[in-house]
Short mmCIF file of C-alpha atoms in Angstrom, two decimals:
data_model
loop_
_atom_site.label_atom_id
_atom_site.label_comp_id
_atom_site.label_asym_id
_atom_site.label_seq_id
_atom_site.Cartn_x
_atom_site.Cartn_y
_atom_site.Cartn_z
CA MET A 62 0.00 0.00 0.00
CA GLN A 63 1.96 2.94 -1.36
CA LEU A 64 0.28 5.67 0.73
CA LEU A 65 1.25 3.83 3.91
CA LYS A 66 4.82 3.15 2.79
CA ASP A 67 5.26 6.81 1.87
CA ARG A 68 4.01 7.81 5.31
CA ILE A 69 6.34 5.38 7.09
CA LYS A 70 9.27 6.76 5.06
CA LYS A 71 8.24 10.33 5.85
CA ASP A 72 7.35 10.08 9.56
CA GLY A 73 8.75 6.76 10.82
CA LYS A 74 11.76 7.07 13.12
CA VAL A 75 14.19 4.19 13.07
CA SER A 76 16.02 3.35 16.29
CA GLY A 77 18.58 0.56 16.39
CA ASP A 78 18.32 -2.17 13.76
CA ASN A 79 14.81 -3.38 14.48
CA ILE A 80 12.54 -0.62 15.78
CA VAL A 81 10.61 1.86 13.67
CA ASN A 82 8.64 4.37 15.72
CA VAL A 83 5.39 5.34 14.02
CA SER A 84 3.79 6.94 17.04
CA SER A 85 3.04 10.19 15.22
CA PHE A 86 0.35 8.53 13.07
CA LEU A 87 -0.21 4.86 13.94
CA ASN A 88 -0.04 3.97 17.61
CA HIS A 89 0.01 7.02 19.88
CA GLN A 90 -1.32 9.85 17.74
CA LEU A 91 -3.74 8.28 15.26
CA ASP A 92 -4.32 9.63 11.74
CA ILE A 93 -7.93 8.59 11.25
CA GLU A 94 -7.96 9.55 7.55
CA LEU A 95 -5.04 7.19 6.94
CA PHE A 96 -6.82 4.53 9.02
CA ASN A 97 -9.81 4.79 6.69
CA GLU A 98 -7.54 4.12 3.71
CA ILE A 99 -6.09 1.17 5.62
CA GLY A 100 -9.58 -0.15 6.35
CA ARG A 101 -10.57 0.16 2.70
CA GLU A 102 -7.42 -1.71 1.65
CA PHE A 103 -8.06 -4.57 4.10
CA ARG A 104 -11.58 -4.84 2.70
CA ARG A 105 -10.21 -4.97 -0.85
CA ARG A 106 -7.70 -7.69 0.05
CA PHE A 107 -10.23 -9.80 1.96
CA ALA A 108 -13.15 -9.09 -0.40
CA ASP A 109 -13.60 -12.73 -1.36
CA ILE A 110 -13.99 -14.30 2.08
CA PRO A 111 -16.79 -14.20 4.65
CA VAL A 112 -16.03 -12.23 7.81
CA THR A 113 -18.43 -12.05 10.78
CA LYS A 114 -16.12 -10.57 13.46
CA ILE A 115 -12.84 -8.73 13.68
CA LEU A 116 -10.52 -9.72 16.53
CA THR A 117 -7.61 -7.60 17.75
CA ILE A 118 -5.59 -7.06 20.91
CA GLU A 119 -5.33 -4.03 23.17
CA SER A 120 -4.23 -1.33 22.89
CA SER A 121 -2.95 -0.12 19.56
CA GLY A 122 -4.77 -2.72 17.48
CA ILE A 123 -8.15 -1.40 18.61
CA ALA A 124 -8.12 1.79 16.55
CA ILE A 125 -7.28 0.08 13.27
CA ALA A 126 -9.70 -2.77 13.93
CA CYS A 127 -12.60 -0.35 14.61
CA ILE A 128 -12.11 1.79 11.52
CA THR A 129 -11.61 -1.36 9.40
CA ALA A 130 -14.77 -2.96 10.83
CA GLN A 131 -16.82 -0.20 9.17
CA TYR A 132 -15.84 -1.59 5.76
CA PHE A 133 -16.92 -5.12 6.73
CA GLY A 134 -20.03 -4.17 8.69
CA VAL A 135 -19.11 -6.42 11.60
CA PRO A 136 -18.39 -5.94 15.34
CA VAL A 137 -14.90 -5.88 16.85
CA ILE A 138 -13.69 -7.92 19.81
CA PHE A 139 -10.44 -7.02 21.50
CA ALA A 140 -8.46 -9.50 23.56
CA LYS A 141 -7.56 -8.10 26.97
CA LYS A 142 -4.05 -8.29 28.34
CA HIS A 143 -4.77 -7.74 32.01
CA GLU A 144 -7.08 -9.11 34.62
CA ALA A 145 -10.20 -6.96 34.46
CA LYS A 146 -12.75 -6.76 37.23
CA ASN A 147 -15.70 -6.89 34.86
CA LEU A 148 -14.54 -9.96 32.97
CA GLU A 149 -15.43 -12.67 35.44
CA ARG A 150 -17.38 -14.84 33.07
CA ALA A 151 -16.05 -17.78 31.04
CA VAL A 152 -13.06 -16.82 28.87
CA TYR A 153 -10.74 -18.27 26.26
CA GLU A 154 -7.20 -17.64 27.37
CA SER A 155 -3.79 -17.88 25.71
CA LEU A 156 -0.25 -17.24 26.88
CA VAL A 157 1.81 -14.81 24.78
CA PHE A 158 5.52 -14.26 25.17
CA SER A 159 6.60 -10.62 24.92
CA TYR A 160 10.13 -10.20 23.56
CA THR A 161 9.96 -6.48 24.40
CA LYS A 162 9.30 -7.17 28.08
CA ASN A 163 10.99 -10.59 28.11
CA LYS A 164 8.08 -12.24 29.93
CA PRO A 165 4.79 -13.94 29.10
CA TYR A 166 1.37 -12.36 29.56
CA ARG A 167 -2.16 -13.69 29.29
CA ILE A 168 -4.68 -12.60 26.67
CA ARG A 169 -8.37 -13.30 27.14
CA VAL A 170 -11.67 -13.08 25.30
CA ALA A 171 -15.07 -13.77 26.82
CA GLN A 172 -16.39 -17.03 25.36
CA GLU A 173 -19.81 -15.58 24.63
CA PHE A 174 -18.39 -13.35 21.88
CA MET A 175 -16.96 -16.06 19.60
CA GLN A 176 -19.09 -18.92 18.29
CA PRO A 177 -18.20 -21.92 16.11
CA GLU A 178 -20.07 -20.34 13.16
CA ASP A 179 -17.93 -17.17 13.27
CA HIS A 180 -15.41 -16.24 10.56
CA VAL A 181 -12.88 -14.14 12.43
CA LEU A 182 -10.53 -11.69 10.73
CA ILE A 183 -7.52 -10.94 12.95
CA ILE A 184 -6.20 -7.38 12.66
CA ASP A 185 -3.09 -5.92 14.31
CA ASP A 186 -0.77 -2.98 13.77
CA PHE A 187 2.56 -4.86 13.78
CA LEU A 188 3.79 -8.32 12.92
CA ALA A 189 7.24 -8.86 14.42
CA CYS A 190 7.88 -12.19 16.15
CA GLY A 191 4.25 -13.23 15.67
CA GLN A 192 3.54 -14.11 19.29
CA ALA A 193 0.48 -11.88 19.68
CA VAL A 194 -1.10 -13.05 16.41
CA ALA A 195 -0.37 -16.69 17.30
CA GLY A 196 -2.17 -16.10 20.61
CA LEU A 197 -5.17 -14.57 18.83
CA ILE A 198 -5.30 -17.53 16.42
CA ASP A 199 -5.24 -19.83 19.44
CA LEU A 200 -8.28 -18.01 20.93
CA VAL A 201 -10.26 -18.37 17.68
CA GLU A 202 -9.38 -22.07 17.45
CA GLN A 203 -10.40 -22.63 21.08
CA ALA A 204 -13.81 -21.20 20.16
CA GLY A 205 -14.06 -23.65 17.26
CA ALA A 206 -14.48 -20.64 14.96
CA LYS A 207 -12.76 -20.12 11.60
CA VAL A 208 -9.75 -17.83 11.15
CA ALA A 209 -10.79 -15.86 8.05
CA GLY A 210 -7.32 -14.35 7.72
CA VAL A 211 -4.77 -12.08 9.32
CA GLY A 212 -4.46 -8.41 8.36
CA ILE A 213 -1.30 -6.57 9.44
CA VAL A 214 -0.46 -2.91 8.92
CA ILE A 215 3.35 -3.18 9.20
CA GLU A 216 5.24 -6.46 8.95
CA LYS A 217 8.89 -6.60 9.96
CA ALA A 218 9.97 -9.39 7.62
CA PHE A 219 13.44 -9.70 9.20
CA GLN A 220 11.82 -11.03 12.38
CA LYS A 221 10.20 -14.44 12.31
CA GLY A 222 6.49 -13.65 12.67
CA ARG A 223 5.18 -14.78 9.30
CA SER A 224 6.75 -18.23 9.41
CA ALA A 225 5.36 -18.76 12.91
CA ILE A 226 1.88 -18.13 11.55
CA GLU A 227 2.12 -19.52 8.00
CA SER A 228 2.87 -22.94 9.40
CA ASN A 229 -0.82 -22.78 10.33
CA ALA A 230 -1.65 -22.14 6.66
CA TYR A 231 -3.62 -18.98 7.37
CA ARG A 232 -3.70 -16.16 4.88
CA ILE A 233 -1.73 -13.10 5.95
CA GLU A 234 -2.05 -9.71 4.26
CA SER A 235 0.49 -7.07 5.33
CA LEU A 236 0.03 -3.57 3.96
CA ALA A 237 3.70 -2.61 4.33
CA VAL A 238 6.48 -5.21 4.57
CA ILE A 239 9.79 -3.94 5.92
CA GLU A 240 12.75 -5.98 4.75
CA SER A 241 15.39 -4.17 6.77
CA LEU A 242 15.99 -1.23 9.12
CA GLU A 243 19.76 -1.48 9.08
CA ASN A 244 21.80 1.73 9.31
CA GLY A 245 18.67 3.75 10.01
CA ARG A 246 17.30 3.09 6.52
CA ILE A 247 13.81 1.69 5.91
CA VAL A 248 13.86 -0.86 3.08
CA PHE A 249 10.50 -2.21 1.93
CA ARG A 250 10.05 -5.52 0.14
CA MET B 146 -29.27 9.63 23.78
CA GLN B 147 -32.23 7.28 23.67
CA LEU B 148 -30.68 4.61 21.41
CA LEU B 149 -27.80 4.22 23.87
CA LYS B 150 -30.04 4.12 26.96
CA ASP B 151 -32.22 1.47 25.31
CA ARG B 152 -29.13 -0.60 24.56
CA ILE B 153 -27.83 -0.29 28.13
CA LYS B 154 -31.25 -1.39 29.44
CA LYS B 155 -31.33 -4.31 27.01
CA ASP B 156 -27.75 -5.62 27.25
CA GLY B 157 -26.18 -4.03 30.35
CA LYS B 158 -25.63 -6.42 33.26
CA VAL B 159 -25.75 -4.88 36.71
CA SER B 160 -23.54 -6.38 39.39
CA GLY B 161 -23.61 -5.03 42.92
CA ASP B 162 -24.82 -1.48 43.44
CA ASN B 163 -22.29 0.32 41.25
CA ILE B 164 -21.17 -1.78 38.28
CA VAL B 165 -22.94 -2.10 34.96
CA ASN B 166 -21.21 -4.47 32.57
CA VAL B 167 -21.58 -3.33 28.96
CA SER B 168 -18.88 -5.56 27.54
CA SER B 169 -21.17 -7.04 24.88
CA PHE B 170 -21.30 -3.76 22.94
CA LEU B 171 -19.10 -1.03 24.48
CA ASN B 172 -15.79 -2.19 25.92
CA HIS B 173 -14.92 -5.76 24.97
CA GLN B 174 -17.09 -6.54 22.00
CA LEU B 175 -17.63 -3.26 20.14
CA ASP B 176 -20.78 -2.43 18.18
CA ILE B 177 -19.30 -0.14 15.53
CA GLU B 178 -22.72 0.89 14.17
CA LEU B 179 -23.69 2.13 17.63
CA PHE B 180 -20.30 3.85 17.93
CA ASN B 181 -21.07 5.78 14.75
CA GLU B 182 -24.32 7.02 16.29
CA ILE B 183 -22.34 7.98 19.40
CA GLY B 184 -19.79 9.85 17.28
CA ARG B 185 -22.55 11.71 15.45
CA GLU B 186 -24.15 12.69 18.77
CA PHE B 187 -20.86 14.01 20.20
CA ARG B 188 -20.44 16.08 17.05
CA ARG B 189 -23.98 17.47 17.44
CA ARG B 190 -23.38 18.38 21.09
CA PHE B 191 -19.99 19.99 20.45
CA ALA B 192 -20.97 21.55 17.11
CA ASP B 193 -20.38 25.10 18.29
CA ILE B 194 -16.79 24.80 19.52
CA PRO B 195 -13.46 24.42 17.72
CA VAL B 196 -11.78 21.02 18.12
CA THR B 197 -8.33 20.22 16.71
CA LYS B 198 -7.55 16.94 18.53
CA ILE B 199 -9.38 14.25 20.45
CA LEU B 200 -7.64 12.88 23.55
CA THR B 201 -8.58 9.60 25.23
CA ILE B 202 -6.96 6.95 27.41
CA GLU B 203 -6.19 3.31 26.67
CA SER B 204 -7.79 0.90 26.20
CA SER B 205 -11.55 1.15 25.93
CA GLY B 206 -11.65 4.88 25.18
CA ILE B 207 -9.69 4.37 21.94
CA ALA B 208 -12.49 2.79 19.94
CA ILE B 209 -15.04 5.51 20.71
CA ALA B 210 -12.50 8.29 20.22
CA CYS B 211 -11.49 6.98 16.77
CA ILE B 212 -15.02 6.59 15.42
CA THR B 213 -15.96 10.00 16.89
CA ALA B 214 -12.89 11.65 15.33
CA GLN B 215 -14.31 10.94 11.89
CA TYR B 216 -17.13 13.39 12.59
CA PHE B 217 -14.69 16.10 13.65
CA GLY B 218 -12.02 15.44 11.00
CA VAL B 219 -9.21 15.50 13.57
CA PRO B 220 -6.55 13.05 14.81
CA VAL B 221 -6.79 11.09 18.06
CA ILE B 222 -4.14 10.87 20.77
CA PHE B 223 -4.40 8.24 23.45
CA ALA B 224 -2.69 8.57 26.81
CA LYS B 225 -0.67 5.49 27.67
CA LYS B 226 -0.97 3.79 31.03
CA HIS B 227 2.25 1.82 31.05
CA GLU B 228 5.89 2.42 30.38
CA ALA B 229 6.38 1.78 26.68
CA LYS B 230 9.72 1.10 25.09
CA ASN B 231 9.04 3.34 22.11
CA LEU B 232 7.97 6.37 24.14
CA GLU B 233 11.32 7.65 25.31
CA ARG B 234 10.89 11.23 24.14
CA ALA B 235 9.61 14.13 26.23
CA VAL B 236 6.19 13.41 27.76
CA TYR B 237 3.49 15.09 29.81
CA GLU B 238 2.69 12.84 32.72
CA SER B 239 -0.08 12.72 35.32
CA LEU B 240 -0.81 10.46 38.26
CA VAL B 241 -4.27 8.85 38.32
CA PHE B 242 -5.72 6.96 41.25
CA SER B 243 -7.61 3.80 40.31
CA TYR B 244 -10.39 2.94 42.76
CA THR B 245 -10.85 -0.40 40.99
CA LYS B 246 -7.26 -1.44 41.63
CA ASN B 247 -6.79 0.72 44.73
CA LYS B 248 -3.50 2.14 43.51
CA PRO B 249 -2.21 5.02 41.39
CA TYR B 250 -0.89 4.67 37.86
CA ARG B 251 0.84 7.05 35.47
CA ILE B 252 -0.66 8.29 32.21
CA ARG B 253 1.53 9.86 29.58
CA VAL B 254 1.34 11.69 26.27
CA ALA B 255 4.31 12.64 24.10
CA GLN B 256 4.72 16.41 24.25
CA GLU B 257 5.09 16.75 20.49
CA PHE B 258 1.43 15.81 19.95
CA MET B 259 -0.19 18.65 21.96
CA GLN B 260 0.56 22.30 21.25
CA PRO B 261 -0.66 25.49 22.96
CA GLU B 262 -2.87 26.28 19.94
CA ASP B 263 -4.74 22.96 20.20
CA HIS B 264 -8.40 22.69 21.25
CA VAL B 265 -8.61 19.24 22.77
CA LEU B 266 -11.87 17.31 23.15
CA ILE B 267 -11.53 14.62 25.82
CA ILE B 268 -13.53 11.44 25.13
CA ASP B 269 -13.96 8.43 27.41
CA ASP B 270 -16.38 5.55 27.79
CA PHE B 271 -17.17 5.94 31.50
CA LEU B 272 -17.26 8.75 34.04
CA ALA B 273 -17.30 7.30 37.55
CA CYS B 274 -15.00 8.91 40.12
CA GLY B 275 -13.52 11.21 37.47
CA GLN B 276 -9.87 10.38 38.15
CA ALA B 277 -8.99 9.41 34.58
CA VAL B 278 -10.67 12.47 33.07
CA ALA B 279 -9.02 14.73 35.66
CA GLY B 280 -5.66 13.25 34.64
CA LEU B 281 -6.39 13.87 30.96
CA ILE B 282 -7.37 17.50 31.72
CA ASP B 283 -4.08 17.85 33.60
CA LEU B 284 -2.14 16.66 30.51
CA VAL B 285 -3.91 19.21 28.28
CA GLU B 286 -3.25 21.99 30.77
CA GLN B 287 0.43 21.03 31.04
CA ALA B 288 0.64 21.46 27.25
CA GLY B 289 -0.88 24.93 27.56
CA ALA B 290 -3.63 23.78 25.21
CA LYS B 291 -7.36 24.43 25.63
CA VAL B 292 -9.79 21.80 26.92
CA ALA B 293 -12.61 22.08 24.35
CA GLY B 294 -14.88 19.87 26.44
CA VAL B 295 -15.38 16.39 27.86
CA GLY B 296 -17.54 13.80 26.09
CA ILE B 297 -18.58 10.74 28.09
CA VAL B 298 -20.61 7.77 26.90
CA ILE B 299 -21.91 6.57 30.29
CA GLU B 300 -21.83 8.71 33.43
CA LYS B 301 -22.50 7.11 36.79
CA ALA B 302 -24.00 10.14 38.53
CA PHE B 303 -24.04 8.46 41.96
CA GLN B 304 -20.24 8.52 42.00
CA LYS B 305 -18.46 11.84 42.30
CA GLY B 306 -16.84 12.27 38.89
CA ARG B 307 -18.75 15.26 37.54
CA SER B 308 -18.18 17.46 40.57
CA ALA B 309 -14.45 16.64 40.47
CA ILE B 310 -14.34 17.98 36.92
CA GLU B 311 -16.97 20.74 36.98
CA SER B 312 -14.98 22.56 39.62
CA ASN B 313 -12.68 23.23 36.65
CA ALA B 314 -15.61 24.79 34.77
CA TYR B 315 -15.22 22.52 31.74
CA ARG B 316 -18.21 21.50 29.73
CA ILE B 317 -19.17 17.84 30.12
CA GLU B 318 -21.58 16.06 27.80
CA SER B 319 -22.65 12.57 28.89
CA LEU B 320 -24.77 10.57 26.48
CA ALA B 321 -26.35 8.38 29.17
CA VAL B 322 -26.47 9.43 32.83
CA ILE B 323 -27.18 6.64 35.31
CA GLU B 324 -28.73 7.87 38.54
CA SER B 325 -28.76 4.54 40.35
CA LEU B 326 -28.03 0.83 39.94
CA GLU B 327 -29.59 -0.21 43.22
CA ASN B 328 -31.33 -3.59 43.44
CA GLY B 329 -30.08 -4.52 39.98
CA ARG B 330 -32.24 -1.81 38.33
CA ILE B 331 -30.77 0.76 35.93
CA VAL B 332 -32.32 4.20 36.58
CA PHE B 333 -31.41 6.97 34.14
CA ARG B 334 -31.63 10.65 34.97
#
């Protein structure tokens, strides 16, 4: 998606060899006009498959999932990362390892919101090591629902996320695939 | 907002005398069609004031803020609750006391995203004790920007949130005001 790549080039700030900070438009300040273009593009790429729910994970996935959901006409569910007082009913739960924090955390979705007849499109802002997406896939599978596909805004191809997920044979659509961030330079595939 | 009150009556689950669980449409599973009606209503209520940014707090405020932002044509910023690796630049920071968890937590916004010329509309899903909104107001004031107003989806009027904020003389618009949850019954103002 050229518009997105241009924006990453223009406003993304590379730090070290594997971090690109896009907080000015994607995950701290949110450019809702751009998000609408992203939502339209996800719809175009997943036009041929049924989708009944969009599943994401808090926090930064929520914004993209919600704007995208408008193009599919379906509700969003977001997996919660922390124990929440109001979530005492039956849940599907998965353990996700965070390489950033070097420790595992739990993600949970109330069982009542995913049914075996659901076709669930998973949406997230980043695909790096693939742990979060793998956890979301696990939740959908626990519900006996179908993973319709995985939509990613920015994939860091030099980390191992895609292979961790493709072994499950699910379709992944990434709108911008970064091949390398070496020497402060963003190289797209 | 009658549509919202009807939905709370229909799908809200009261537990104890002060919790109404609306996770089936507002803060776990998200009804994006309803959110669009909410966004339209916020726009109607704040039609007469300039707004250049919408500020909310992770996680459940993000969805409503993003859909609402479409009706104002402005970007969203969300205050972060936890230390984040990518947020090492200069931040405004405020301390918020959580009555749910009985401990304070920090909320932060990168300074570069709020300028003195900004008119910031604060949006959140719930107004209970008002601590989160007070923290968000503090962040805007630290930036020297103007608080355009405060838009709340559900206000629990029997807690003390509004008085904590109104002492600051900011305009608060709540789309559904709950007077009481006693005996499992939802009473709107």
